[in-house]
Amino acid sequence: MNNGGLLVAGTTSDAGKSVVTAGICRWLVRQGVKVAPFKAQNMSLNSFVTREGAEIGRAQAMQAQACRVEPTALMNPVLLKPGGEQSSQVVLLGKPVGELSARGYHGGRQQKLLGTVLDCLAELRGTYDAVICEGAGSPAEINLRRTDIVNMGIARNARIPVLVVGDIDRGGVFASFFGTVALLSPEDQALVAGFLVNKFRGDVSLLEPGLDMLHGLTGRRTYGVLPFRHGLGIDEEDGLRVSLRGTVRESNTAPPVGADVLRVAVCAIPLMSNFTDVDALAAEPGVVVRFVDRPEELADADLVVVPGTRGTVRALDWLRERGLAEALRRRAAEGRPVLGICGGFQVLGEHIEDEVESRRGQVAGLGVLPLRVRFAREKTLTRPVGEALGERVEGYEIHHGVGEVTGGEPFLDGCRVGQTWGTHWHGSLESDGFRRAFLREVAAAAGRRFVPAPDTSFAALREEQLDRLGDLIEQHADTDALWRLIESGAPQGLPFIPPGAPA
């Protein structure tokens, strides 16, 4: 028997589906409900490795944390990792199965995965009291409806109700709600139970006449109005769309412990992946993190991070074209701190042999670390544990490049030469003791009177963030009505809104 379920859809990408899903999950688990997240198909360059060695989207890993359960491949059976504008690596049940163009995927492969996706959802629904599903983009993308396996395709086949989230901060939310429903077929519309307004600023009473009119026009109620709150985003999904903003996250506002701040510059390389690695740095009081794409922006940085990428050779080309390659070499020679993570570690090496990702063969690296990389067809997916700087470190590895370290001092699975560090381990900076020790080394090398806070717990900060999301749902949504929706499905007799989906 299948238990309760809900699909959180959105009027657009970035409407807040991931955050709302996590918030509903945390609210439910605090009510004693055994709940799991689910996203049939995720397009993301930020991924995570489960304990069984499966690769899934980081958003689903965070939503699993909101549910207080271990993430598994069932929660994100299809992951698409863009390799450019036209193609993506397809990861099925946690393992890569090949590269496909967008036309090839939507032209037939996607629909063939529907059975697998529904089996995963059914298994979760048979195990948990409720499964909160996240859609992708908009359910009203009429050009993709025929092969859809993540929005109404899931809702129709699994018979679960749909809640549509709209970001009112962008404007046009009423038109977006109405238009989303009006572009669905009668069968799809019958499952759209209502709406949730996200990121509202101001007096809710001024919004209520519009919500009443929307109810009159669509026959569907609004289940809540969530206020705008800073710093509530969970791990980003799409590295292709990340803006070169001043800070990576609106996070801790506590003053520095020492006399100085520490400035961290993150090279915004193409196909940047798992840039969430630097969130743990941004959470430290007195650490200022920014993304950069020009060599002059490295001048005042105390630490430069070269993050992961789905295109190592392409990232090398970009660094050279922008003048950043020479700036990184100069920093390394001057003993100014540089940290390369995964693909960023690989570009700092001597040479790369790539017949898998770029198929460019032998390519020279930046030559600042004694590392030779050969790309293997098999992807490394592990959850290593080790020690560095006298502290225990946990991480996860996601890479095709196999590194051979030929010198330097050992550093996790990589090496260190002077103040240039390299490792394949994502997530290592989330280990609090290691992060503090690393930042002390960086501050000393940079000549900064920066002192890491002695009590910053990144895991605790994440838990606080998830609790704040749960609070938003509990305080600003009609939770009784939401639970009835999850338990009993969409209300009967919802009206059809013309014109409906095109034939």
Short mmCIF file of C-alpha atoms in Angstrom, two decimals:
data_model
loop_
_atom_site.label_atom_id
_atom_site.label_comp_id
_atom_site.label_asym_id
_atom_site.label_seq_id
_atom_site.Cartn_x
_atom_site.Cartn_y
_atom_site.Cartn_z
CA MET A 1 0.00 0.00 0.00
CA ASN A 2 1.28 3.46 -0.90
CA ASN A 3 1.26 6.08 1.85
CA GLY A 4 0.88 9.85 1.60
CA GLY A 5 2.55 11.96 -1.05
CA LEU A 6 2.83 15.46 -2.45
CA LEU A 7 4.52 17.02 -5.48
CA VAL A 8 5.92 20.50 -4.93
CA ALA A 9 5.95 22.11 -8.37
CA GLY A 10 6.90 25.68 -9.29
CA THR A 11 5.77 28.38 -11.66
CA THR A 12 9.42 28.74 -12.74
CA SER A 13 12.89 27.46 -12.00
CA ASP A 14 14.16 28.92 -8.71
CA ALA A 15 10.64 29.56 -7.43
CA GLY A 16 11.66 27.92 -4.17
CA LYS A 17 10.70 24.27 -4.73
CA SER A 18 13.82 22.86 -3.04
CA VAL A 19 13.46 25.10 0.00
CA VAL A 20 9.72 24.47 0.38
CA THR A 21 10.23 20.72 0.01
CA ALA A 22 12.91 20.77 2.71
CA GLY A 23 10.70 22.91 4.94
CA ILE A 24 7.71 20.57 4.59
CA CYS A 25 9.99 17.60 5.28
CA ARG A 26 11.38 19.17 8.47
CA TRP A 27 7.88 20.20 9.66
CA LEU A 28 6.57 16.68 9.11
CA VAL A 29 9.43 14.92 10.86
CA ARG A 30 8.95 17.18 13.88
CA GLN A 31 5.33 15.94 13.97
CA GLY A 32 6.57 12.37 14.22
CA VAL A 33 5.92 11.54 10.55
CA LYS A 34 8.39 9.19 8.86
CA VAL A 35 9.08 11.15 5.67
CA ALA A 36 11.43 11.01 2.67
CA PRO A 37 12.24 13.43 -0.19
CA PHE A 38 12.11 12.52 -3.87
CA LYS A 39 13.10 14.19 -7.12
CA ALA A 40 12.68 11.97 -10.15
CA GLN A 41 15.09 13.91 -12.34
CA ASN A 42 17.51 16.57 -11.26
CA MET A 43 19.81 18.70 -13.44
CA SER A 44 22.67 19.80 -11.24
CA LEU A 45 26.43 20.18 -11.09
CA ASN A 46 26.28 20.03 -7.29
CA SER A 47 26.04 16.41 -6.26
CA PHE A 48 26.67 14.18 -3.26
CA VAL A 49 27.76 10.60 -2.63
CA THR A 50 25.54 8.39 -0.48
CA ARG A 51 26.93 5.79 1.91
CA GLU A 52 26.35 3.06 -0.67
CA GLY A 53 28.43 5.00 -3.22
CA ALA A 54 25.61 6.48 -5.32
CA GLU A 55 25.71 10.00 -6.77
CA ILE A 56 22.62 12.15 -6.24
CA GLY A 57 21.81 15.87 -6.27
CA ARG A 58 22.96 17.81 -3.21
CA ALA A 59 19.49 19.32 -2.79
CA GLN A 60 18.06 15.84 -2.21
CA ALA A 61 20.86 15.05 0.25
CA MET A 62 19.94 18.20 2.19
CA GLN A 63 16.24 17.32 2.03
CA ALA A 64 17.09 13.88 3.43
CA GLN A 65 18.86 15.66 6.26
CA ALA A 66 15.68 17.68 6.79
CA CYS A 67 13.88 14.31 7.12
CA ARG A 68 16.63 13.04 9.47
CA VAL A 69 17.25 10.02 7.25
CA GLU A 70 20.22 8.82 5.22
CA PRO A 71 20.07 9.88 1.54
CA THR A 72 19.83 7.06 -1.00
CA ALA A 73 19.75 6.74 -4.78
CA LEU A 74 15.99 6.11 -4.60
CA MET A 75 15.50 9.76 -3.66
CA ASN A 76 17.00 11.03 -6.95
CA PRO A 77 17.02 8.19 -9.50
CA VAL A 78 17.99 10.38 -12.49
CA LEU A 79 20.68 13.05 -12.25
CA LEU A 80 21.77 15.06 -15.29
CA LYS A 81 25.19 16.69 -15.05
CA PRO A 82 25.65 19.30 -17.81
CA GLY A 83 28.85 19.08 -19.79
CA GLY A 84 28.05 22.15 -21.90
CA GLU A 85 25.08 23.85 -23.49
CA GLN A 86 23.97 20.80 -25.47
CA SER A 87 24.82 17.63 -23.54
CA SER A 88 24.74 16.09 -20.08
CA GLN A 89 26.06 13.03 -18.33
CA VAL A 90 23.14 10.81 -17.32
CA VAL A 91 23.47 9.31 -13.83
CA LEU A 92 20.94 6.53 -13.23
CA LEU A 93 20.41 5.16 -9.73
CA GLY A 94 23.65 6.79 -8.67
CA LYS A 95 25.91 5.56 -11.50
CA PRO A 96 26.82 7.27 -14.81
CA VAL A 97 25.37 5.51 -17.85
CA GLY A 98 26.51 7.82 -20.66
CA GLU A 99 26.39 11.25 -22.27
CA LEU A 100 23.33 12.44 -24.16
CA SER A 101 22.37 15.57 -26.03
CA ALA A 102 19.25 17.38 -24.89
CA ARG A 103 17.49 16.25 -28.08
CA GLY A 104 18.55 12.65 -27.56
CA TYR A 105 17.40 12.64 -23.95
CA HIS A 106 14.03 14.29 -24.48
CA GLY A 107 13.61 12.48 -27.78
CA GLY A 108 13.09 9.09 -26.19
CA ARG A 109 15.53 8.15 -23.45
CA GLN A 110 13.74 10.18 -20.77
CA GLN A 111 10.38 8.48 -21.22
CA LYS A 112 12.04 5.04 -21.04
CA LEU A 113 13.18 5.92 -17.53
CA LEU A 114 9.62 6.52 -16.29
CA GLY A 115 9.21 2.93 -15.09
CA THR A 116 12.43 3.08 -13.08
CA VAL A 117 11.45 6.43 -11.56
CA LEU A 118 7.98 5.18 -10.58
CA ASP A 119 9.45 2.01 -9.05
CA CYS A 120 11.74 4.15 -6.86
CA LEU A 121 8.86 6.35 -5.77
CA ALA A 122 6.68 3.33 -5.01
CA GLU A 123 9.44 1.78 -2.90
CA LEU A 124 9.79 4.97 -0.89
CA ARG A 125 6.02 5.29 -0.45
CA GLY A 126 5.88 1.71 0.77
CA THR A 127 8.57 2.45 3.37
CA TYR A 128 7.70 5.94 4.62
CA ASP A 129 4.51 7.53 5.93
CA ALA A 130 4.86 10.32 3.38
CA VAL A 131 7.08 11.19 0.41
CA ILE A 132 7.47 14.86 -0.55
CA CYS A 133 8.43 15.10 -4.21
CA GLU A 134 10.07 18.07 -5.87
CA GLY A 135 9.31 18.97 -9.46
CA ALA A 136 11.68 20.63 -11.94
CA GLY A 137 11.26 23.90 -13.79
CA SER A 138 7.55 24.38 -14.45
CA PRO A 139 4.87 21.69 -14.92
CA ALA A 140 3.45 23.81 -17.77
CA GLU A 141 6.42 23.39 -20.12
CA ILE A 142 4.10 22.21 -22.87
CA ASN A 143 6.93 21.36 -25.28
CA LEU A 144 8.23 18.73 -22.83
CA ARG A 145 4.98 17.33 -21.39
CA ARG A 146 4.87 14.27 -23.64
CA THR A 147 8.08 12.85 -22.17
CA ASP A 148 7.83 14.37 -18.69
CA ILE A 149 8.94 12.15 -15.81
CA VAL A 150 9.47 14.75 -13.09
CA ASN A 151 6.37 16.98 -12.90
CA MET A 152 2.84 16.01 -14.01
CA GLY A 153 4.13 12.76 -15.48
CA ILE A 154 4.97 11.63 -11.95
CA ALA A 155 1.82 13.11 -10.40
CA ARG A 156 -0.48 11.44 -12.93
CA ASN A 157 1.13 8.03 -12.74
CA ALA A 158 1.50 7.99 -8.95
CA ARG A 159 -1.81 9.80 -8.31
CA ILE A 160 -0.33 12.38 -5.96
CA PRO A 161 -1.58 15.95 -5.44
CA VAL A 162 0.38 18.96 -6.63
CA LEU A 163 1.17 22.20 -4.80
CA VAL A 164 2.42 25.00 -7.07
CA VAL A 165 4.97 27.42 -5.54
CA GLY A 166 5.41 30.93 -6.90
CA ASP A 167 8.11 33.50 -6.06
CA ILE A 168 6.22 36.76 -5.49
CA ASP A 169 9.49 38.67 -5.09
CA ARG A 170 9.94 38.34 -8.86
CA GLY A 171 6.50 39.81 -9.57
CA GLY A 172 3.66 38.43 -11.67
CA VAL A 173 2.82 35.62 -9.28
CA PHE A 174 -0.96 35.68 -9.87
CA ALA A 175 -0.56 35.46 -13.65
CA SER A 176 2.01 32.69 -13.16
CA PHE A 177 -0.31 30.67 -10.93
CA PHE A 178 -3.28 31.07 -13.26
CA GLY A 179 -1.26 30.44 -16.42
CA THR A 180 0.39 27.34 -14.98
CA VAL A 181 -2.97 25.69 -14.32
CA ALA A 182 -4.56 26.92 -17.56
CA LEU A 183 -1.82 25.32 -19.69
CA LEU A 184 -2.37 21.83 -18.25
CA SER A 185 -4.66 19.13 -19.59
CA PRO A 186 -7.91 18.40 -17.69
CA GLU A 187 -6.34 15.22 -16.26
CA ASP A 188 -3.31 17.14 -15.01
CA GLN A 189 -5.38 20.04 -13.67
CA ALA A 190 -7.41 17.62 -11.55
CA LEU A 191 -4.29 16.98 -9.44
CA VAL A 192 -3.29 20.63 -8.93
CA ALA A 193 -4.73 21.29 -5.49
CA GLY A 194 -3.55 24.85 -4.96
CA PHE A 195 -0.77 27.33 -4.46
CA LEU A 196 1.92 28.49 -2.04
CA VAL A 197 3.30 32.03 -2.22
CA ASN A 198 7.03 32.28 -1.52
CA LYS A 199 9.22 35.28 -0.55
CA PHE A 200 6.47 37.76 0.34
CA ARG A 201 7.50 41.14 1.77
CA GLY A 202 5.05 43.38 3.59
CA ASP A 203 1.52 43.19 4.98
CA VAL A 204 -0.21 39.91 4.09
CA SER A 205 -3.64 41.57 4.41
CA LEU A 206 -2.85 43.57 1.25
CA LEU A 207 -2.30 40.29 -0.63
CA GLU A 208 -5.45 38.54 0.56
CA PRO A 209 -7.91 40.15 -1.94
CA GLY A 210 -5.72 38.83 -4.77
CA LEU A 211 -5.66 35.36 -3.23
CA ASP A 212 -9.46 35.44 -2.94
CA MET A 213 -9.75 36.44 -6.60
CA LEU A 214 -7.31 33.68 -7.59
CA HIS A 215 -9.48 31.20 -5.72
CA GLY A 216 -12.55 32.49 -7.52
CA LEU A 217 -10.83 32.21 -10.91
CA THR A 218 -9.30 28.76 -10.43
CA GLY A 219 -11.33 27.07 -7.69
CA ARG A 220 -8.04 26.41 -5.90
CA ARG A 221 -6.95 27.73 -2.54
CA THR A 222 -3.62 29.12 -1.39
CA TYR A 223 -2.07 26.95 1.33
CA GLY A 224 0.23 29.60 2.73
CA VAL A 225 2.22 32.80 2.23
CA LEU A 226 5.86 32.40 3.23
CA PRO A 227 7.66 35.64 4.14
CA PHE A 228 10.97 36.64 2.62
CA ARG A 229 13.87 35.52 4.79
CA HIS A 230 17.58 36.06 4.13
CA GLY A 231 20.00 33.16 3.99
CA LEU A 232 17.49 30.33 3.69
CA GLY A 233 18.66 28.75 0.43
CA ILE A 234 19.75 25.12 0.68
CA ASP A 235 22.55 23.76 -1.48
CA GLU A 236 22.39 25.25 -4.98
CA GLU A 237 21.38 22.98 -7.83
CA ASP A 238 22.73 24.56 -10.95
CA GLY A 239 26.34 25.67 -11.26
CA LEU A 240 25.70 26.97 -14.79
CA ARG A 241 23.43 29.70 -13.50
CA VAL A 242 25.40 30.82 -10.45
CA SER A 243 25.95 34.57 -10.49
CA LEU A 244 29.31 36.10 -9.72
CA ARG A 245 27.88 37.65 -6.61
CA GLY A 246 29.75 39.33 -3.79
CA THR A 247 29.24 36.51 -1.31
CA VAL A 248 28.40 32.87 -1.73
CA ARG A 249 25.77 32.86 0.98
CA GLU A 250 24.06 35.41 3.22
CA SER A 251 25.27 33.61 6.30
CA ASN A 252 26.82 34.26 9.67
CA THR A 253 26.91 37.95 10.60
CA ALA A 254 28.98 37.51 13.77
CA PRO A 255 32.05 39.80 13.95
CA PRO A 256 35.54 38.38 13.46
CA VAL A 257 37.19 36.85 16.52
CA GLY A 258 40.59 38.26 15.58
CA ALA A 259 41.62 41.72 14.40
CA ASP A 260 41.43 40.92 10.66
CA VAL A 261 39.02 39.35 8.23
CA LEU A 262 40.17 36.68 5.79
CA ARG A 263 39.35 37.24 2.11
CA VAL A 264 38.63 34.18 -0.03
CA ALA A 265 38.36 34.40 -3.83
CA VAL A 266 36.73 31.48 -5.68
CA CYS A 267 37.58 31.18 -9.38
CA ALA A 268 34.24 30.93 -11.17
CA ILE A 269 35.47 28.39 -13.72
CA PRO A 270 33.15 26.98 -16.43
CA LEU A 271 30.86 24.08 -15.43
CA MET A 272 31.70 24.79 -11.82
CA SER A 273 30.55 21.86 -9.69
CA ASN A 274 30.17 21.38 -5.95
CA PHE A 275 31.01 25.02 -5.31
CA THR A 276 29.03 24.40 -2.10
CA ASP A 277 32.45 23.32 -0.74
CA VAL A 278 33.13 26.96 0.16
CA ASP A 279 29.90 27.38 2.14
CA ALA A 280 31.73 26.12 5.22
CA LEU A 281 34.24 28.95 4.77
CA ALA A 282 31.47 31.52 4.32
CA ALA A 283 29.89 30.32 7.58
CA GLU A 284 32.99 31.31 9.56
CA PRO A 285 32.78 34.72 11.28
CA GLY A 286 35.31 37.03 9.62
CA VAL A 287 35.69 35.03 6.40
CA VAL A 288 34.57 36.93 3.30
CA VAL A 289 33.91 34.73 0.24
CA ARG A 290 33.39 36.01 -3.29
CA PHE A 291 33.41 34.55 -6.81
CA VAL A 292 35.90 36.09 -9.24
CA ASP A 293 36.64 35.87 -12.94
CA ARG A 294 39.48 38.38 -13.44
CA PRO A 295 43.15 38.14 -12.38
CA GLU A 296 43.15 41.52 -10.65
CA GLU A 297 40.49 40.20 -8.27
CA LEU A 298 43.04 37.76 -6.85
CA ALA A 299 45.39 40.55 -5.74
CA ASP A 300 43.87 41.18 -2.29
CA ALA A 301 42.74 37.60 -1.65
CA ASP A 302 44.27 35.78 1.29
CA LEU A 303 43.14 32.43 -0.15
CA VAL A 304 42.21 31.50 -3.72
CA VAL A 305 40.03 28.42 -4.23
CA VAL A 306 39.89 26.65 -7.58
CA PRO A 307 36.69 24.57 -7.21
CA GLY A 308 35.44 21.43 -8.91
CA THR A 309 34.29 21.37 -12.52
CA ARG A 310 32.63 19.03 -14.99
CA GLY A 311 35.06 20.27 -17.62
CA THR A 312 38.65 20.20 -16.34
CA VAL A 313 40.34 20.87 -19.70
CA ARG A 314 37.78 23.53 -20.56
CA ALA A 315 38.46 25.17 -17.19
CA LEU A 316 42.20 25.19 -17.98
CA ASP A 317 41.53 26.93 -21.30
CA TRP A 318 39.35 29.51 -19.52
CA LEU A 319 41.95 30.19 -16.85
CA ARG A 320 44.58 30.77 -19.53
CA GLU A 321 42.35 32.97 -21.68
CA ARG A 322 41.44 35.16 -18.70
CA GLY A 323 44.98 35.55 -17.40
CA LEU A 324 44.04 33.71 -14.22
CA ALA A 325 46.43 30.83 -14.96
CA GLU A 326 49.45 33.11 -14.76
CA ALA A 327 48.06 34.82 -11.66
CA LEU A 328 47.68 31.42 -9.95
CA ARG A 329 51.22 30.41 -10.91
CA ARG A 330 52.54 33.69 -9.52
CA ARG A 331 50.64 33.22 -6.26
CA ALA A 332 52.03 29.70 -5.86
CA ALA A 333 55.58 30.89 -6.51
CA GLU A 334 55.17 33.68 -3.94
CA GLY A 335 53.91 31.26 -1.29
CA ARG A 336 50.42 32.80 -1.18
CA PRO A 337 47.67 30.26 -0.34
CA VAL A 338 45.85 28.41 -3.13
CA LEU A 339 43.46 25.46 -2.64
CA GLY A 340 42.40 23.24 -5.53
CA ILE A 341 39.46 20.87 -5.01
CA CYS A 342 38.74 17.95 -7.37
CA GLY A 343 38.82 19.45 -10.90
CA GLY A 344 40.53 22.50 -9.39
CA PHE A 345 43.22 20.17 -7.98
CA GLN A 346 43.65 18.57 -11.40
CA VAL A 347 44.23 21.87 -13.23
CA LEU A 348 47.03 22.73 -10.78
CA GLY A 349 48.92 19.55 -11.77
CA GLU A 350 51.60 18.95 -14.40
CA HIS A 351 49.57 17.30 -17.14
CA ILE A 352 46.23 15.69 -17.90
CA GLU A 353 45.50 12.75 -20.17
CA ASP A 354 41.84 13.01 -21.12
CA GLU A 355 40.18 10.69 -23.61
CA VAL A 356 36.91 10.66 -21.64
CA GLU A 357 35.61 14.12 -20.75
CA SER A 358 37.07 16.51 -23.34
CA ARG A 359 38.74 13.81 -25.50
CA ARG A 360 41.67 16.22 -25.99
CA GLY A 361 44.36 13.68 -25.09
CA GLN A 362 47.52 15.09 -23.45
CA VAL A 363 47.03 18.60 -22.04
CA ALA A 364 49.49 20.57 -19.94
CA GLY A 365 48.30 21.67 -16.50
CA LEU A 366 49.44 24.75 -14.60
CA GLY A 367 52.40 22.83 -13.19
CA VAL A 368 52.26 24.09 -9.61
CA LEU A 369 51.60 20.70 -8.01
CA PRO A 370 53.42 17.38 -8.71
CA LEU A 371 50.35 15.62 -10.08
CA ARG A 372 49.61 13.64 -13.22
CA VAL A 373 45.98 12.94 -14.08
CA ARG A 374 44.52 10.28 -16.33
CA PHE A 375 40.79 10.26 -16.97
CA ALA A 376 39.15 6.85 -16.47
CA ARG A 377 35.76 5.84 -17.84
CA GLU A 378 34.78 4.52 -14.44
CA LYS A 379 33.80 7.31 -12.05
CA THR A 380 35.24 7.37 -8.52
CA LEU A 381 32.37 7.68 -6.01
CA THR A 382 33.51 7.26 -2.41
CA ARG A 383 33.09 8.66 1.11
CA PRO A 384 36.68 8.77 2.47
CA VAL A 385 37.71 9.49 6.05
CA GLY A 386 41.23 10.56 6.99
CA GLU A 387 43.40 13.03 8.85
CA ALA A 388 45.11 16.29 7.93
CA LEU A 389 46.77 19.00 10.01
CA GLY A 390 46.26 16.77 13.03
CA GLU A 391 42.47 16.73 12.63
CA ARG A 392 39.94 14.12 11.51
CA VAL A 393 38.47 14.84 8.06
CA GLU A 394 35.45 13.40 6.23
CA GLY A 395 34.69 14.02 2.57
CA TYR A 396 33.31 12.58 -0.62
CA GLU A 397 34.84 12.01 -4.04
CA ILE A 398 33.16 12.39 -7.46
CA HIS A 399 35.61 12.33 -10.38
CA HIS A 400 36.76 10.54 -13.51
CA GLY A 401 40.33 11.84 -13.22
CA VAL A 402 42.74 9.47 -11.48
CA GLY A 403 45.64 11.33 -9.89
CA GLU A 404 49.23 10.17 -9.47
CA VAL A 405 51.02 12.35 -6.91
CA THR A 406 54.79 12.33 -7.46
CA GLY A 407 56.00 14.66 -4.71
CA GLY A 408 55.17 17.31 -2.15
CA GLU A 409 53.74 16.71 1.30
CA PRO A 410 50.73 14.38 1.62
CA PHE A 411 47.40 16.19 2.01
CA LEU A 412 44.30 13.98 2.21
CA ASP A 413 44.45 12.06 -1.11
CA GLY A 414 46.44 14.86 -2.75
CA CYS A 415 49.47 16.95 -1.87
CA ARG A 416 50.78 20.25 -0.65
CA VAL A 417 53.73 22.27 -1.95
CA GLY A 418 54.43 25.36 0.13
CA GLN A 419 51.06 27.11 0.44
CA THR A 420 49.47 25.41 -2.58
CA TRP A 421 47.13 22.60 -1.55
CA GLY A 422 45.22 20.07 -3.65
CA THR A 423 42.72 17.28 -2.95
CA HIS A 424 39.88 15.39 -4.65
CA TRP A 425 37.88 15.46 -1.41
CA HIS A 426 34.71 17.53 -1.55
CA GLY A 427 33.17 18.50 1.78
CA SER A 428 36.43 18.37 3.73
CA LEU A 429 35.98 21.94 4.98
CA GLU A 430 32.76 20.90 6.73
CA SER A 431 34.96 19.09 9.30
CA ASP A 432 35.17 21.84 11.91
CA GLY A 433 38.55 21.05 13.50
CA PHE A 434 40.25 20.66 10.13
CA ARG A 435 38.68 23.86 8.75
CA ARG A 436 39.93 25.86 11.73
CA ALA A 437 43.45 24.40 11.44
CA PHE A 438 43.51 25.11 7.70
CA LEU A 439 42.35 28.71 8.19
CA ARG A 440 45.02 29.27 10.84
CA GLU A 441 47.65 28.14 8.30
CA VAL A 442 46.18 30.42 5.63
CA ALA A 443 46.05 33.41 8.00
CA ALA A 444 49.67 32.89 9.05
CA ALA A 445 50.83 32.63 5.42
CA ALA A 446 48.80 35.71 4.47
CA GLY A 447 50.03 37.74 7.45
CA ARG A 448 46.49 38.28 8.71
CA ARG A 449 45.54 38.54 12.37
CA PHE A 450 42.56 36.33 11.72
CA VAL A 451 41.44 33.87 14.37
CA PRO A 452 38.88 31.14 13.57
CA ALA A 453 35.90 31.10 15.91
CA PRO A 454 36.40 28.26 18.40
CA ASP A 455 32.78 27.10 18.38
CA THR A 456 31.51 27.29 14.79
CA SER A 457 29.78 24.00 13.98
CA PHE A 458 28.86 23.76 10.32
CA ALA A 459 26.57 20.78 10.97
CA ALA A 460 24.75 22.73 13.70
CA LEU A 461 24.35 25.75 11.39
CA ARG A 462 22.78 23.49 8.75
CA GLU A 463 20.41 22.03 11.32
CA GLU A 464 19.41 25.53 12.42
CA GLN A 465 18.77 26.47 8.80
CA LEU A 466 16.57 23.41 8.26
CA ASP A 467 14.68 24.16 11.47
CA ARG A 468 14.07 27.70 10.23
CA LEU A 469 12.59 26.24 7.04
CA GLY A 470 10.37 23.97 9.13
CA ASP A 471 9.33 27.00 11.19
CA LEU A 472 8.31 28.87 8.03
CA ILE A 473 5.95 26.08 7.04
CA GLU A 474 4.59 25.62 10.56
CA GLN A 475 3.98 29.34 11.12
CA HIS A 476 2.89 30.54 7.69
CA ALA A 477 1.17 27.61 5.95
CA ASP A 478 -2.18 26.00 6.75
CA THR A 479 -0.57 22.82 8.05
CA ASP A 480 -3.87 21.06 8.81
CA ALA A 481 -4.97 21.53 5.19
CA LEU A 482 -1.49 20.59 3.96
CA TRP A 483 -1.54 17.32 5.90
CA ARG A 484 -5.03 16.48 4.55
CA LEU A 485 -3.65 17.05 1.07
CA ILE A 486 -0.66 14.77 1.68
CA GLU A 487 -2.79 12.07 3.29
CA SER A 488 -5.92 12.13 1.10
CA GLY A 489 -4.89 13.60 -2.25
CA ALA A 490 -6.24 16.49 -4.29
CA PRO A 491 -9.82 17.64 -3.55
CA GLN A 492 -12.50 16.16 -5.80
CA GLY A 493 -14.31 18.33 -8.33
CA LEU A 494 -11.59 20.92 -9.00
CA PRO A 495 -12.75 23.00 -11.99
CA PHE A 496 -11.09 22.89 -15.40
CA ILE A 497 -9.49 26.20 -16.42
CA PRO A 498 -9.41 26.75 -20.21
CA PRO A 499 -7.74 26.56 -22.61
CA GLY A 500 -5.83 23.57 -21.20
CA ALA A 501 -2.83 21.97 -22.83
CA PRO A 502 -2.55 22.19 -26.64
CA ALA A 503 -3.44 19.01 -28.47
#
